[in-house]
Every structure is written in structure tokens, then in C-alpha cells.
CSV table of C-alpha atoms and ligand atoms in Angstrom, one decimal:
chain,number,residue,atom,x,y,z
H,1,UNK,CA,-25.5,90.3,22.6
H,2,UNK,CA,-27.1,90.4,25.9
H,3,UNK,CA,-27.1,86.8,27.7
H,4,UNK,CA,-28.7,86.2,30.6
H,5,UNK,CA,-29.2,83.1,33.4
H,6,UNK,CA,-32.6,81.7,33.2
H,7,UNK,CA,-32.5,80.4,37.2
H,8,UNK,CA,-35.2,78.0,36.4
H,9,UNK,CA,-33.2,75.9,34.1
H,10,UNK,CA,-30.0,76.7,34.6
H,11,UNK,CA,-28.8,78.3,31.1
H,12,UNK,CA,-26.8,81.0,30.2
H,13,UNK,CA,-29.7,82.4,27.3
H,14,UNK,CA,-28.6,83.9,24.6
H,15,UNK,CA,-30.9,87.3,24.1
H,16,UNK,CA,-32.7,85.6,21.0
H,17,UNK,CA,-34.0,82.5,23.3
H,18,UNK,CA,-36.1,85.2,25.7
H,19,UNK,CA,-38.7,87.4,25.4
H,20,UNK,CA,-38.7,90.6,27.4
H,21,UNK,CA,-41.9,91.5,29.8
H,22,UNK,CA,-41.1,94.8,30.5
H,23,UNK,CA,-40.6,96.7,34.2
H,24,UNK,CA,-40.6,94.0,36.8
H,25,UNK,CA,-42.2,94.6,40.2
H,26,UNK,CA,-45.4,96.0,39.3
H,27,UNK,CA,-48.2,96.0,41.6
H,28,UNK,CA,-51.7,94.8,40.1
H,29,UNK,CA,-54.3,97.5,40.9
H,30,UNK,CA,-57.3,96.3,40.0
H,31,UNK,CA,-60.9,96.6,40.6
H,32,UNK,CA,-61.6,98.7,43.7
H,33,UNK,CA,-58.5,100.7,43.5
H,34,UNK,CA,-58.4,104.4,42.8
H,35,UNK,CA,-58.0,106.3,39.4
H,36,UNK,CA,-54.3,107.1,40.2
H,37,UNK,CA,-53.5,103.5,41.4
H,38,UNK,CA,-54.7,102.0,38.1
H,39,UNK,CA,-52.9,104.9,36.4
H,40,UNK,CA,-49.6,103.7,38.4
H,41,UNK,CA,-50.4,100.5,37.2
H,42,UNK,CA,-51.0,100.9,33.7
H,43,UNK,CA,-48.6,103.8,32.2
H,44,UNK,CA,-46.3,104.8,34.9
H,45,UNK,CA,-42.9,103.6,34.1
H,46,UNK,CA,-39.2,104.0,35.6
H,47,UNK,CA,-36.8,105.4,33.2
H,48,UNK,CA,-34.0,105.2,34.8
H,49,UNK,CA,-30.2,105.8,34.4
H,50,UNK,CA,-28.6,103.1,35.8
H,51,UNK,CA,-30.1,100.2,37.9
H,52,UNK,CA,-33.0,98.8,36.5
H,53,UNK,CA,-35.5,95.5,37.0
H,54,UNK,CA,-36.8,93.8,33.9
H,55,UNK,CA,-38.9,91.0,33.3
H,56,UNK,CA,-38.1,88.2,30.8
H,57,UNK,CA,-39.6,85.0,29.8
H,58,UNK,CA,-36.8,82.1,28.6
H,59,UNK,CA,-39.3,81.9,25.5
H,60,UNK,CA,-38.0,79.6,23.5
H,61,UNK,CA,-36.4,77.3,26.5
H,62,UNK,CA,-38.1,76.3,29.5
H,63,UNK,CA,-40.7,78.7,29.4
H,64,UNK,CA,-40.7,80.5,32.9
H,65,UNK,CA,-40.8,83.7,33.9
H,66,UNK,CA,-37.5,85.3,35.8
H,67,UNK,CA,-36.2,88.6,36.8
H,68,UNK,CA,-33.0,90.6,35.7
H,69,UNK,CA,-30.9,93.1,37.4
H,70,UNK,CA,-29.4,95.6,35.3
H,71,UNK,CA,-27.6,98.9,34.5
H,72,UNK,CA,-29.1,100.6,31.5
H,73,UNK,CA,-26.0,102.6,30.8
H,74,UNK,CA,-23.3,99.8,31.2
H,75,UNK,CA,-25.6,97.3,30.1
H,76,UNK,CA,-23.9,95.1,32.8
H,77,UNK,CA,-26.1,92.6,34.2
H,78,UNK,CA,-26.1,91.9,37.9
H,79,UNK,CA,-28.5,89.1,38.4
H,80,UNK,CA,-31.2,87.2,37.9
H,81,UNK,CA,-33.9,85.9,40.0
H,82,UNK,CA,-37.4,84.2,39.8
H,83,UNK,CA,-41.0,86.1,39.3
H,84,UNK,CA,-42.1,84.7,42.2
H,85,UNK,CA,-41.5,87.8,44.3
H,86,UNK,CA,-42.7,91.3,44.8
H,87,UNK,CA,-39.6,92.8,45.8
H,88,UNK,CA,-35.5,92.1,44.8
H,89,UNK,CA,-34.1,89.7,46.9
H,90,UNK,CA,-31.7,90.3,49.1
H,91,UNK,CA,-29.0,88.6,47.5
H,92,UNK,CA,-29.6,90.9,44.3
H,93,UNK,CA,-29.3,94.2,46.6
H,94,UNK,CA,-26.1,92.9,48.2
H,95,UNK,CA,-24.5,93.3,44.5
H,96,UNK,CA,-26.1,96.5,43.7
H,97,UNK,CA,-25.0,97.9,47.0
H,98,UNK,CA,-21.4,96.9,46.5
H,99,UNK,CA,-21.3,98.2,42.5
H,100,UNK,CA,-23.2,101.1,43.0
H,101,UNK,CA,-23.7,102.5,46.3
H,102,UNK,CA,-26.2,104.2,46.8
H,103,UNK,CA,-28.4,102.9,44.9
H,104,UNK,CA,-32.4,103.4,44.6
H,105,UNK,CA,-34.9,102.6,42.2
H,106,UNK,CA,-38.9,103.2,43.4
H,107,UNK,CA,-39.1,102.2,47.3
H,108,UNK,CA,-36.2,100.0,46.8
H,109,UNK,CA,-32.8,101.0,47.8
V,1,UNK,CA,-60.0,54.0,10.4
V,2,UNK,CA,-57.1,56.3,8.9
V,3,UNK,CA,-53.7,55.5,9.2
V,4,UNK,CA,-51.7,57.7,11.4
V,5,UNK,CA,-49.0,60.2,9.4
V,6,UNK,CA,-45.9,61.7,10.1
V,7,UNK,CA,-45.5,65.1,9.2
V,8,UNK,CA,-43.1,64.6,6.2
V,9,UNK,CA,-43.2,60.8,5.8
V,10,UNK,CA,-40.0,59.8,4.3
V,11,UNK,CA,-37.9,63.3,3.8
V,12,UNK,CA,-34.2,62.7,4.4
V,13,UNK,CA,-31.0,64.7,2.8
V,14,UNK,CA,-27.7,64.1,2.6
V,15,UNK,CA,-24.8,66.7,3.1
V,16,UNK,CA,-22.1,67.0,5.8
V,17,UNK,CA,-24.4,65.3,8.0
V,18,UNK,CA,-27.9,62.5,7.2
V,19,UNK,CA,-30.8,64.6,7.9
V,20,UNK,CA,-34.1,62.4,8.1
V,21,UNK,CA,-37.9,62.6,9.5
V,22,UNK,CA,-38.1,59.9,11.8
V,23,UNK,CA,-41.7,59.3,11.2
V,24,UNK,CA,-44.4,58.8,14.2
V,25,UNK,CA,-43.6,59.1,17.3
V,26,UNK,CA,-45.2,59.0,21.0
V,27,UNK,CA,-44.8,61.8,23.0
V,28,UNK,CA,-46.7,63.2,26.4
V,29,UNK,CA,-45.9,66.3,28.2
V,30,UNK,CA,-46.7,66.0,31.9
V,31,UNK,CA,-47.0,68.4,34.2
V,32,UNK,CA,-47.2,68.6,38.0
V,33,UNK,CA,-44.6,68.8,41.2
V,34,UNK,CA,-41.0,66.5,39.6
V,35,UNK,CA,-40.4,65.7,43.2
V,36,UNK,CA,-43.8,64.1,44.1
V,37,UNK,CA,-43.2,60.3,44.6
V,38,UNK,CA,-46.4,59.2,42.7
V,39,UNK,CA,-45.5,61.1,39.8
V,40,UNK,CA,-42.0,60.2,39.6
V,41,UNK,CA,-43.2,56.8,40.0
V,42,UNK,CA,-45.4,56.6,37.7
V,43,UNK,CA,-43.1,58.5,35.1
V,44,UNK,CA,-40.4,55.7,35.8
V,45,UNK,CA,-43.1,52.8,35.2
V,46,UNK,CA,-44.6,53.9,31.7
V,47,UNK,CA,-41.1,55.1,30.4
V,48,UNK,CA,-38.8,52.3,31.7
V,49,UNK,CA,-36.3,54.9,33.0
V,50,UNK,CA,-34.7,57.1,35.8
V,51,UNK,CA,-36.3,60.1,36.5
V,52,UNK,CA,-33.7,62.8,34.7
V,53,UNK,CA,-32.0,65.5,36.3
V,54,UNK,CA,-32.6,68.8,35.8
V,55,UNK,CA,-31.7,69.1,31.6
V,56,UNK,CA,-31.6,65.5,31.6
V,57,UNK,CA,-32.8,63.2,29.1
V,58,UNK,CA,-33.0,59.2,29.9
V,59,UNK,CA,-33.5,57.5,26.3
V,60,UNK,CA,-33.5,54.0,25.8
V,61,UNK,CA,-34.4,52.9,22.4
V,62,UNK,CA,-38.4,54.2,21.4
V,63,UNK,CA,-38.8,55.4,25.4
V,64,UNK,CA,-37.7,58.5,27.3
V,65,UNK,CA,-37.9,60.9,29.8
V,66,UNK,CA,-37.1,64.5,29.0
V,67,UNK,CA,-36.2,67.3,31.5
V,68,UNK,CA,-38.6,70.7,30.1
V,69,UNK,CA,-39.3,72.4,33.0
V,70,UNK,CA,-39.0,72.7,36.6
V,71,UNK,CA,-42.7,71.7,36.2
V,72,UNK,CA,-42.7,69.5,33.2
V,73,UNK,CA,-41.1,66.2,31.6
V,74,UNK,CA,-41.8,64.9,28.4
V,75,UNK,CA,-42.2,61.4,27.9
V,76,UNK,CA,-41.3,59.5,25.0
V,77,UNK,CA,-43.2,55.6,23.5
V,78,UNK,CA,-43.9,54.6,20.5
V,79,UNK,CA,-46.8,56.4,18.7
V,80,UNK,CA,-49.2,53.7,19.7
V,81,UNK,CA,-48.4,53.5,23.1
V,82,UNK,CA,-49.1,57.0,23.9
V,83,UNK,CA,-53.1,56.8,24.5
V,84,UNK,CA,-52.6,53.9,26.9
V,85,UNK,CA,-49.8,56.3,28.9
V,86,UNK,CA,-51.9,58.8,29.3
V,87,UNK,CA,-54.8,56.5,30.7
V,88,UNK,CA,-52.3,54.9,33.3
V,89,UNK,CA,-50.8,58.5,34.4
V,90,UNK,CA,-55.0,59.7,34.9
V,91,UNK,CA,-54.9,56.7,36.8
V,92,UNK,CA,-51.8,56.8,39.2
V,93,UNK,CA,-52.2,60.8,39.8
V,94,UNK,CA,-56.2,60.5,39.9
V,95,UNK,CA,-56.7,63.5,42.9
V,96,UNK,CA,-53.4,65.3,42.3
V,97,UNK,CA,-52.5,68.8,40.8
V,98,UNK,CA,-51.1,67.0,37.1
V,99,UNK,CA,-51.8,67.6,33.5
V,100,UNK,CA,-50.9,64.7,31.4
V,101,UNK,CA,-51.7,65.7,27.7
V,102,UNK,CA,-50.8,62.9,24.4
V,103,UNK,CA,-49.2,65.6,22.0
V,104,UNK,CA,-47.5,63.2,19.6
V,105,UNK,CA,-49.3,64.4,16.5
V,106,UNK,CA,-48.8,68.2,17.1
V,107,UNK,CA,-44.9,67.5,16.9
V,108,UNK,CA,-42.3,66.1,14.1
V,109,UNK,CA,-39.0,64.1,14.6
V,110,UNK,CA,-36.1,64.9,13.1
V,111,UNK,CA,-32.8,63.4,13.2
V,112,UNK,CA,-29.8,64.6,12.3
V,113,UNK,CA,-26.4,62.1,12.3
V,114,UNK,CA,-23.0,62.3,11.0
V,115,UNK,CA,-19.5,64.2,11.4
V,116,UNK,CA,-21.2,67.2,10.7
V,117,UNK,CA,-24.2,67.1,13.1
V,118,UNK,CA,-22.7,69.1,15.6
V,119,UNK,CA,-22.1,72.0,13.3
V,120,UNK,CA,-25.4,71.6,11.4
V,121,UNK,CA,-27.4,72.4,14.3
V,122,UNK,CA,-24.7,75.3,16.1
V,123,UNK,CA,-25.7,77.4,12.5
V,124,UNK,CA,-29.0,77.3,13.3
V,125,UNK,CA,-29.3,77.3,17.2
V,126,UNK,CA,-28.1,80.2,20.3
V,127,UNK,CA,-27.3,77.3,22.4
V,128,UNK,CA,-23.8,75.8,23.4
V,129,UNK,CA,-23.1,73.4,21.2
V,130,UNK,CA,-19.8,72.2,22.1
V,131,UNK,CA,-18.6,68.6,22.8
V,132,UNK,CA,-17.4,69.6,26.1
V,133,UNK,CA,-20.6,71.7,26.8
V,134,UNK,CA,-23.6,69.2,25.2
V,135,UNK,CA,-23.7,65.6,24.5
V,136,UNK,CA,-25.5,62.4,25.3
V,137,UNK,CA,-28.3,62.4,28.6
V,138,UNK,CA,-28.7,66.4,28.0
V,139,UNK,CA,-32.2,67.8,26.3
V,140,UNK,CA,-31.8,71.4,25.1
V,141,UNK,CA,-35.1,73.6,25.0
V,142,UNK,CA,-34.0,76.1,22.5
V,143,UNK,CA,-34.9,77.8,18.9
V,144,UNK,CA,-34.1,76.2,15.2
V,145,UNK,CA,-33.6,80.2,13.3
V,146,UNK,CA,-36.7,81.4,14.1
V,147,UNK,CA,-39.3,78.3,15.8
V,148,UNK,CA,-38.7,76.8,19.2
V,149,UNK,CA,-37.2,73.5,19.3
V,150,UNK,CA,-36.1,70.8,21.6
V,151,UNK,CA,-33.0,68.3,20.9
V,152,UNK,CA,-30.9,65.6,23.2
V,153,UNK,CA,-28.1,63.5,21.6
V,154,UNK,CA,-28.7,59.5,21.3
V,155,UNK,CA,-25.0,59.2,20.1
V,156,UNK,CA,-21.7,60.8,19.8
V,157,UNK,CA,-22.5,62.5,16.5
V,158,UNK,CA,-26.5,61.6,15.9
V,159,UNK,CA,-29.3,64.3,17.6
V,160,UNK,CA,-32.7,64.1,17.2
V,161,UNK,CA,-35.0,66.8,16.9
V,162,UNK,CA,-38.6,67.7,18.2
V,163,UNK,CA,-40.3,70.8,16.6
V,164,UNK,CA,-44.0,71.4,15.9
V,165,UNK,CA,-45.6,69.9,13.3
V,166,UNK,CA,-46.8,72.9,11.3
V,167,UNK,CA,-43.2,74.0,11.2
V,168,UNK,CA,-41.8,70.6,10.0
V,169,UNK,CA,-40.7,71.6,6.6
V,170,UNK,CA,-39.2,74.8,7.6
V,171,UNK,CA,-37.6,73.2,9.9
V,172,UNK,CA,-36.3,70.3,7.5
V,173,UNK,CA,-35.4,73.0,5.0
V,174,UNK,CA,-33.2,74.8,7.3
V,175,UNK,CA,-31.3,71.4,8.8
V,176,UNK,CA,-31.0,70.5,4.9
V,177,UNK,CA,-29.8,74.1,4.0
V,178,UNK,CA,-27.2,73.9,6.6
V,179,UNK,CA,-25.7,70.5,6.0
V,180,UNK,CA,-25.0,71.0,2.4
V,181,UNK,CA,-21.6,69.9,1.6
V,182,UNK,CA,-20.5,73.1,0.2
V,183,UNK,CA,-21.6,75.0,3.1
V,184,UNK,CA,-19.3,72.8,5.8
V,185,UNK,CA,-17.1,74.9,8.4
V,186,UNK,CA,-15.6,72.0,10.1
V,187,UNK,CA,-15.6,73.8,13.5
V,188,UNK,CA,-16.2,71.6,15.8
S,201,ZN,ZN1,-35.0,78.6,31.4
């Protein structure tokens, strides 16, 4: 059973409390932007091995949004974070960087 | 005018622990910024109590404030206080970024008391449930099987329970289901 931190209330949810959002950091192209951006934005997805950013919702608790760092292979969890932010903070990358150097996932490394 | 009803007026069952519908009760979810001093103000004057902590829940007797969100408290009166709340919170935040909403008759009240609360509600909830882990001054925003629900404890073995309305009797059916006496697994 996953379980992850919800860092807007403070609890250690149990999978069945959230509900997942899919890939975090996605930029919004909207109106204006060009046939490939809203492509990006739409269907283009990471698949990766290994480090990945997730949105979830703590559905079923306080509501709110939050990130999740995480390996899709070991399933280990790194962290957690709030939505409000386009990129992972830096406190996140610290981890990554010590667990698995080298790490990269989009323009993030 | 019509008399105000609970969702399941009267329902109760007894097992390993005394599961009954509490009847009416007055409830407000307000929104805004917690660590504004009008609203915390204001939420202190209409509920009679501290301003909770983050997960906290100041109860004393019909009134309460409940910790939901970063963003939200619930406020508990009784039933017929709630309209005249929500006039003095318009009142006090007139101007501010606030939502102050009466939702007393979209919810039901369920409480739960006895040896066997504890375990009643740990067969039906994710959350931590232990004595050392949840007790009395805590709310927990969490899901009953499979509907949201919020609880806090007003003694050592009695919880009460706020779901919504529409789910009432599912939600009755399941406490009910888990406190029969044949089903006890003295856990806790
Ligand atoms: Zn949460």
C-alpha cells in the first residue's frame, strides 16, 4: 500500500484517502500557443524508469493538492511537496541527487 | 413552517460499541486566511473557544471549532444558532476574502461510544486509530469504506461522526455492521 505525507495537513495518507492527478509540472498552453505546445500540453507524457513527479489530491482529508517524488521501479517515495510550484524544490532534488545521482527527468536534473 | 429533521431521526444500535444519530446539528464551514485576526476573532466569539491547531478540534458541549484545512474551520452550534452565525461572520469579515456557508442540513451526526468505539471505526477507516496516535482535541478528515468522513473524540471511548446527509444510512449501516458483538476483535 502506497502512503504518502499530505504537507498540507500533516498525515501520513494511506493510498485509499488520495486521488491521483496524474504527471505533475505541466505547463498550461492555452490560447495563443502553437499546435505543438497544446500538443505538449495535452498528450505528451514522461514514462519514465525511475524518478518520477505525480500529482495527488488528499481527497478524502483536507482536500488540497500536493506533489510526490517517486521511483516507478522501487516504488520508493522521496518526498512530497505543495502544487504551488512550477518546478521541484530544492529540498526534493537534494534527495534525488543523493539516491540517484544523476538524475533527470524533462529540464529538471 | 416545517419542522427541521435529522437525517435518520432516532436510529441507534447496540453491539461492542452504542451507535446512535445524534439528531440536528449546527454546522458552518468557513473559509478564508486561519491567521487573520478578524477571522480568528470572530471564530472565537461565535464558538466560545480557542482557535484549534492545525488537526485540532476545540469542543465544548453543542459548540466547536474544527481544524479542515489550512484554509478552512468548521464551526459547530446548535441547529438553530447556525443562521444567526453566519449573519455575524458576513458581518465581522464584511470586505475580506471569506466564505462563510450554514451547511448543517447537508450533513448527519453520528456517534459512536463504548469499549469498542475505537475498533468500530479502525474496520472502516485508513486512518491511525490508535490511543497513542488519536484521541480527544484531534479532528480526522478521512473516509468511512467508501464516503468521506470527518470524526474528533469528545471522550476516552465516545467519537462522533460527521458524514453527508445523503450517505447517512450507509454510513449507519456500516458503523452498525462493524459493532456487532459477534464481529469484535478486541484490538485495541
Ligand atoms: Zn491533507
Amino acid at each position: 500500500m502506497l502512503i504518502l505525507h499530505c504537507p498540507h495537513c500533516g498525515i501520513d495518507c494511506d493510498e485509499t484517502e488520495l486521488s491521483p492527478g496524474g504527471e505533475a509540472h505541466i505547463t498550461r498552453h492555452g490560447p495563443g500557443a502553437s499546435d505543438e505546445k497544446v500538443e505538449e500540453y495535452l498528450f505528451l507524457r514522461e514514462n519514465p524508469k525511475g524518478v518520477h513527479f505525480e500529482r495527488w489530491r488528499h481527497s478524502m482529508g483536507c482536500g488540497k493538492w500536493f506533489h510526490a517524488a517517486r521511483c516507478t521501479m522501487t516504488l520508493e517515495v522521496f518526498g512530497t511537496y505543495p502544487a504551488q510550484t512550477t518546478e521541484p524544490p530544492e529540498s526534493i532534488r537534494k534527495i534525488l541527487s543523493e539516491k540517484r545521482p544523476g538524475w533527470s527527468w524533462r529540464d529538471f536534473a | 413552517m416545517s419542522e427541521p429533521q435529522s437525517a435518520l431521526p432516532g436510529a441507534a444500535f447496540t453491539g461492542a460499541a452504542q451507535i446512535t444519530e445524534t439528531g440536528l446539528r449546527g454546522m458552518i464551514t468557513l473559509k478564508g486566511d486561519l491567521s487573520a485576526t478578524k477571522l480568528k476573532n470572530i471564530a472565537k466569539k461565535v464558538s466560545g473557544v480557542d482557535m484549534p491547531e492545525k488537526r485540532g478540534a476545540n469542543i465544548k458541549g453543542d459548540n466547536g471549532l474544527c481544524w479542515m484545512a489550512p484554509d478552512e474551520l468548521l464551526i459547530l452550534c446548535p441547529h438553530m444558532d447556525a443562521p444567526t452565525i453566519v449573519t455575524q461572520i458576513d458581518k465581522a469579515l464584511k470586505g475580506t476574502h471569506y466564505l462563510a456557508v450554514n451547511v448543517s442540513d447537508a450533513r448527519a451526526v453520528f456517534r459512536v461510544d463504548g469499549q469498542g468505539a475505537r475498533e468500530v471505526l479502525a474496520k472502516l477507516t485508513p486512518a491511525d486509530l490508535h490511543p497513542d496516535s488519536f484521541g480527544p482535541g484531534e479532528i480526522r478528515r478521512t473516509r468511512l469504506a467508501q464516503v468521506p468522513a470527518a470524526f474528533w473524540m469528545t471522550g476516552p471511548q465516545t467519537f462522533e461522526i460527521v458524514c453527508f446527509r445523503s450517505v447517512a444510512q450507509y454510513v449507519f449501516d456500516l458503523l452498525s455492521n462493524a459493532a456487532k458483538i459477534q464481529a469484535q476483535v478486541d484490538y485495541f
